[in-house]
Coordinates of C-alpha atoms in Angstrom, one line a residue:
M12 CA 49.3 162.4 131.4
E13 CA 51.6 159.9 133.2
N14 CA 53.7 159.5 130.0
L15 CA 54.2 163.2 129.7
T16 CA 55.3 163.6 133.3
E17 CA 57.9 160.8 132.7
M18 CA 59.1 162.0 129.3
Q19 CA 59.3 165.8 130.1
P20 CA 58.7 166.4 133.8
V21 CA 60.1 170.0 133.7
V22 CA 58.1 171.1 130.7
F23 CA 54.9 169.4 132.1
R24 CA 55.2 171.3 135.4
Q25 CA 56.0 174.6 133.7
L26 CA 53.0 174.4 131.4
Q27 CA 50.7 173.1 134.2
N28 CA 51.7 176.0 136.4
S29 CA 50.9 178.4 133.6
F30 CA 47.4 176.9 133.4
T31 CA 46.9 177.0 137.2
S32 CA 48.0 180.6 137.5
H33 CA 46.1 181.6 134.3
R34 CA 49.3 183.1 132.8
L35 CA 49.4 181.5 129.4
A36 CA 51.3 183.0 126.5
H37 CA 49.7 183.5 123.2
A38 CA 52.5 181.7 121.3
Y39 CA 54.8 178.9 122.3
L40 CA 57.8 177.4 120.5
F41 CA 58.4 173.8 121.4
E42 CA 61.9 172.9 120.4
G43 CA 63.7 169.6 120.8
D44 CA 64.6 166.3 119.0
Q45 CA 62.0 164.2 117.3
G46 CA 60.5 161.7 119.7
T47 CA 60.9 163.9 122.8
G48 CA 57.1 164.4 123.2
K49 CA 56.5 167.8 121.5
E50 CA 53.5 166.5 119.5
V51 CA 52.0 164.8 122.5
M52 CA 52.5 167.9 124.7
A53 CA 50.8 170.1 122.1
Q54 CA 47.8 167.8 122.0
W55 CA 47.6 167.8 125.8
F56 CA 47.9 171.6 125.8
A57 CA 44.9 171.9 123.4
Q58 CA 42.9 169.4 125.4
H59 CA 43.6 171.5 128.5
L60 CA 42.1 174.5 126.9
F61 CA 39.0 172.8 125.6
C62 CA 38.3 170.0 128.2
T63 CA 34.8 170.2 129.7
N64 CA 35.6 167.9 132.6
L65 CA 39.0 168.8 134.1
Q66 CA 40.2 166.3 136.7
N67 CA 42.2 167.9 139.5
G68 CA 43.2 170.6 137.0
Y69 CA 44.2 168.2 134.2
P70 CA 42.3 167.4 131.0
C71 CA 40.2 164.3 131.4
G72 CA 41.1 162.8 128.0
K73 CA 37.6 161.3 127.8
C74 CA 35.1 164.2 127.2
N75 CA 33.9 165.0 123.6
N76 CA 36.4 167.8 123.2
C77 CA 39.4 165.7 124.4
V78 CA 38.5 162.8 122.2
R79 CA 38.0 165.0 119.1
I80 CA 41.4 166.7 119.7
K81 CA 43.1 163.4 120.0
E82 CA 41.5 162.3 116.7
Q83 CA 42.3 165.6 115.1
E84 CA 38.7 166.4 114.5
H85 CA 38.0 169.4 116.7
P86 CA 36.8 172.3 114.5
D87 CA 38.7 175.0 116.6
V88 CA 42.1 173.1 116.6
F89 CA 44.1 173.6 113.4
E90 CA 47.2 171.7 112.4
I91 CA 49.7 172.8 109.8
K92 CA 52.2 170.4 108.3
P93 CA 54.7 170.8 105.5
E94 CA 53.4 170.2 102.0
G95 CA 56.4 168.4 100.5
Q96 CA 59.5 169.9 101.9
T97 CA 58.1 173.2 103.1
I98 CA 55.2 175.0 104.7
K99 CA 54.0 177.3 101.9
V100 CA 52.5 180.7 102.1
D101 CA 49.2 179.4 100.6
Q102 CA 48.8 177.2 103.7
M103 CA 49.2 180.2 106.0
R104 CA 46.7 182.3 103.9
A105 CA 44.2 179.5 104.2
L106 CA 44.8 179.4 107.9
Q107 CA 44.4 183.2 108.1
S108 CA 41.0 182.9 106.3
E109 CA 39.8 180.2 108.8
L110 CA 41.0 182.2 111.8
S111 CA 39.1 185.3 110.6
K112 CA 35.9 183.4 111.2
S113 CA 34.3 183.1 114.7
G114 CA 35.0 179.9 116.6
F115 CA 32.7 177.1 115.9
E116 CA 32.0 176.2 119.5
T117 CA 33.9 178.7 121.7
N118 CA 35.9 181.9 121.3
K119 CA 39.2 179.9 121.6
K120 CA 41.3 178.5 118.8
V121 CA 44.6 176.6 118.8
V122 CA 47.0 176.3 115.9
I123 CA 49.7 173.6 116.0
I124 CA 52.5 174.1 113.4
Q125 CA 54.5 170.9 112.9
K126 CA 58.1 171.3 111.7
A127 CA 58.0 175.0 111.9
E128 CA 61.5 175.3 110.7
T129 CA 60.3 174.3 107.2
M130 CA 58.4 177.6 106.7
N131 CA 59.7 179.5 103.7
V132 CA 60.3 183.2 103.9
N133 CA 56.8 184.1 102.7
S134 CA 55.0 181.8 105.0
A135 CA 57.1 182.9 108.0
N136 CA 56.3 186.5 107.3
S137 CA 52.6 185.6 107.1
L138 CA 52.9 184.0 110.5
L139 CA 54.4 187.1 111.9
K140 CA 51.2 188.9 111.3
F141 CA 49.5 186.5 113.8
L142 CA 52.3 186.9 116.3
E143 CA 52.3 190.7 116.1
E144 CA 48.6 191.1 116.4
P145 CA 47.2 187.8 117.7
P146 CA 43.4 187.5 117.4
Q147 CA 41.5 187.2 120.7
G148 CA 41.5 183.7 122.0
L149 CA 44.2 182.3 119.6
T150 CA 47.1 180.2 120.9
L151 CA 49.9 179.3 118.6
L152 CA 52.0 176.2 119.2
L153 CA 55.1 175.9 116.9
L154 CA 57.0 172.7 117.0
T155 CA 60.6 172.5 115.7
Q156 CA 63.7 170.3 115.7
A157 CA 65.9 173.1 114.5
L158 CA 65.5 176.3 116.6
G159 CA 68.3 178.0 114.7
K160 CA 66.3 177.9 111.5
I161 CA 63.4 179.8 113.0
L162 CA 63.4 183.5 112.2
P163 CA 64.6 185.6 115.2
T164 CA 61.5 187.8 114.8
I165 CA 59.3 184.7 115.3
R166 CA 61.4 183.3 118.2
S167 CA 61.3 186.7 120.0
R168 CA 57.5 186.6 120.0
C169 CA 57.1 183.1 121.4
Q170 CA 57.8 181.6 124.7
V171 CA 60.5 179.0 123.9
I172 CA 60.0 175.6 125.7
H173 CA 63.0 173.3 125.5
F174 CA 62.3 169.5 125.4
Q175 CA 65.2 167.5 126.8
A176 CA 66.5 164.5 125.0
L177 CA 65.4 161.2 126.6
S178 CA 67.6 159.6 129.2
A179 CA 69.1 156.2 128.2
E180 CA 66.6 154.4 130.5
K181 CA 63.5 156.2 129.1
L182 CA 64.7 155.7 125.6
Q183 CA 65.1 152.0 126.2
Q184 CA 61.6 151.8 127.7
R185 CA 60.2 153.4 124.5
L186 CA 62.1 151.1 122.3
L187 CA 61.0 148.0 124.3
A188 CA 57.4 149.2 124.0
D189 CA 57.9 149.2 120.2
G190 CA 58.9 145.6 120.3
I191 CA 62.6 146.0 120.0
T192 CA 64.6 143.5 121.9
L193 CA 66.4 144.4 125.1
K194 CA 69.9 143.9 123.8
T195 CA 69.2 146.0 120.7
A196 CA 67.4 148.7 122.8
E197 CA 70.5 148.9 125.1
L198 CA 72.8 149.2 122.1
L199 CA 70.7 151.9 120.5
A200 CA 70.4 153.9 123.7
S201 CA 74.2 153.8 124.0
L202 CA 74.5 155.3 120.5
T203 CA 72.0 158.1 120.6
N204 CA 69.5 159.9 123.0
S205 CA 67.1 160.6 120.1
Y206 CA 64.2 158.2 119.8
A207 CA 63.8 159.1 116.1
K208 CA 67.4 158.3 115.4
A209 CA 67.2 155.0 117.4
V210 CA 64.2 153.9 115.4
E211 CA 66.0 154.9 112.2
F212 CA 69.0 152.8 113.1
S213 CA 66.8 149.8 114.0
N214 CA 65.1 149.9 110.6
D215 CA 68.3 150.5 108.6
E216 CA 69.6 147.5 106.7
W217 CA 73.2 148.9 106.7
F218 CA 73.1 149.5 110.4
N219 CA 72.0 146.0 111.2
E220 CA 74.8 144.5 109.0
A221 CA 77.3 146.9 110.7
R222 CA 76.2 145.8 114.1
Q223 CA 76.7 142.2 113.3
A224 CA 80.1 142.9 111.7
I225 CA 81.3 144.7 114.8
A226 CA 80.0 141.9 117.0
Q227 CA 82.0 139.4 114.9
W228 CA 85.1 141.6 115.1
F229 CA 84.7 141.9 118.8
D230 CA 84.5 138.1 119.1
Y231 CA 87.8 137.8 117.2
L232 CA 89.4 140.4 119.4
S233 CA 88.2 138.7 122.6
Q234 CA 89.6 135.3 121.5
Q235 CA 92.9 136.8 120.3
D236 CA 92.1 135.3 116.9
L237 CA 94.3 136.6 114.1
Q238 CA 91.2 136.5 111.9
A239 CA 90.6 139.9 113.5
F240 CA 93.3 141.5 111.2
I241 CA 91.9 139.7 108.1
Y242 CA 88.4 140.8 109.0
V243 CA 89.4 144.4 109.1
Q244 CA 90.7 144.2 105.5
K245 CA 88.0 141.9 104.0
K246 CA 84.9 143.2 105.8
L247 CA 85.2 146.3 107.8
I248 CA 86.9 148.7 105.4
K249 CA 84.4 147.7 102.7
L250 CA 81.4 148.2 105.0
F251 CA 82.5 151.3 106.8
K252 CA 83.3 153.7 104.0
E253 CA 82.1 157.0 105.2
K254 CA 83.7 159.0 108.1
D255 CA 80.5 159.0 110.2
Q256 CA 80.1 155.2 109.6
Q257 CA 83.6 154.6 110.8
A258 CA 83.1 156.7 113.9
L259 CA 79.9 154.6 114.5
A260 CA 81.9 151.4 114.2
F261 CA 84.0 152.4 117.2
E262 CA 80.9 153.5 119.1
I263 CA 79.3 150.1 118.6
L264 CA 82.5 148.3 119.6
R265 CA 82.7 150.5 122.7
Y266 CA 79.3 149.2 123.7
Y267 CA 80.3 145.6 123.3
V268 CA 83.5 146.0 125.3
K269 CA 81.9 148.0 128.1
E270 CA 79.0 145.5 128.4
T271 CA 81.5 142.6 128.7
R272 CA 83.7 144.5 131.2
D273 CA 80.7 145.3 133.4
A274 CA 79.5 141.7 133.3
L275 CA 83.0 140.5 134.5
L276 CA 83.4 143.1 137.3
L277 CA 82.0 140.8 140.0
S278 CA 83.2 137.5 138.7
D279 CA 86.7 138.0 137.2
E280 CA 88.5 141.2 138.2
K281 CA 91.6 140.3 136.1
K282 CA 89.6 139.9 132.9
A283 CA 87.5 142.9 133.7
L284 CA 90.7 145.0 134.0
A285 CA 91.8 143.7 130.5
Y286 CA 88.5 144.8 129.0
N287 CA 88.8 148.1 130.7
R288 CA 92.1 148.7 129.1
L289 CA 90.6 147.6 125.8
L290 CA 87.8 150.1 126.3
E291 CA 90.5 152.8 126.7
E292 CA 92.0 151.7 123.4
V293 CA 88.6 151.9 121.7
L294 CA 88.1 155.5 123.0
L295 CA 91.6 156.4 121.8
S296 CA 90.9 154.9 118.4
G297 CA 87.9 157.2 118.1
Q298 CA 90.1 160.1 118.8
K299 CA 92.7 159.0 116.2
L300 CA 89.9 158.7 113.6
A301 CA 88.7 162.2 114.4
A302 CA 92.3 163.4 113.9
N303 CA 92.1 162.0 110.3
V304 CA 94.2 158.8 110.8
A305 CA 93.0 156.3 108.2
F306 CA 90.3 154.0 109.4
Q307 CA 92.1 150.8 108.4
N308 CA 95.3 151.9 110.3
V309 CA 93.3 152.7 113.4
A310 CA 91.4 149.4 113.3
E311 CA 94.6 147.4 112.7
Q312 CA 96.4 149.2 115.6
L313 CA 93.4 148.5 117.8
T314 CA 93.5 144.8 116.8
L315 CA 97.2 144.6 117.7
H316 CA 96.7 146.2 121.1
A317 CA 93.7 144.0 121.8
V318 CA 95.8 140.8 121.2
K319 CA 98.5 142.1 123.5
L320 CA 96.1 143.0 126.2
H321 CA 94.6 139.5 126.3
A322 CA 98.0 137.8 125.9

């Protein structure tokens, strides 16, 4: 529960208030990036409905029902996931058959649909039948990373709950808990507010090579080493071939420049000012790239300006 209140305090309060006031909707659409807590919140929601030993209005997490829900073994909690790339109509028909039966232990049932945006047209239309005439005691929880891909007829019949992207601090904490080093966690949190994307970066061989390459380039720039020009030609233009990769190069460089500037603010104001100007040049470089100036030209112009700034 503590993790949920930290990850999504607004959503947590909203849903808890609905439980307290006994004003639950029959269908919810949890939308937000991967890693923002949608799956954990859906599990908590189901536990709240079935818990036999609520503690101050919250599920205990320890009773038989709470444990079985956590282990995905409760007979009245159903989970639908894509088979391959999509959720197929046969899955929805099988679900419909299960829901037509009486509850095994209570008159309540919960259906959690993962990656709801992957429903094809037929499976989405099949789901509409549940939404238009929901069986007594049924609660539907649809989870999605792409709200725009959910049919408007489905969205209009659900209470949409928005899951905010993690703050940089919370994202760093999650990454540190995964065993990622502090420096890497700080870099990743500066590049994205998506936990899933950060993990993808950290496990990507190209990204780790790119990070090291930009760190080396930054060292050359800081030392006014003319190797910086050669490095652009021999390393960077070969490594950063795609437009999104090139944009990421300047984002990584921005992190290194800003980190150095911030470290110098209290000890060497003159140097900090030089790095602040370099930071402005890095941001300008990103704008030039977005305006379709060639990556090599932008990188070489930045190198020239960096040498002048430190001269």
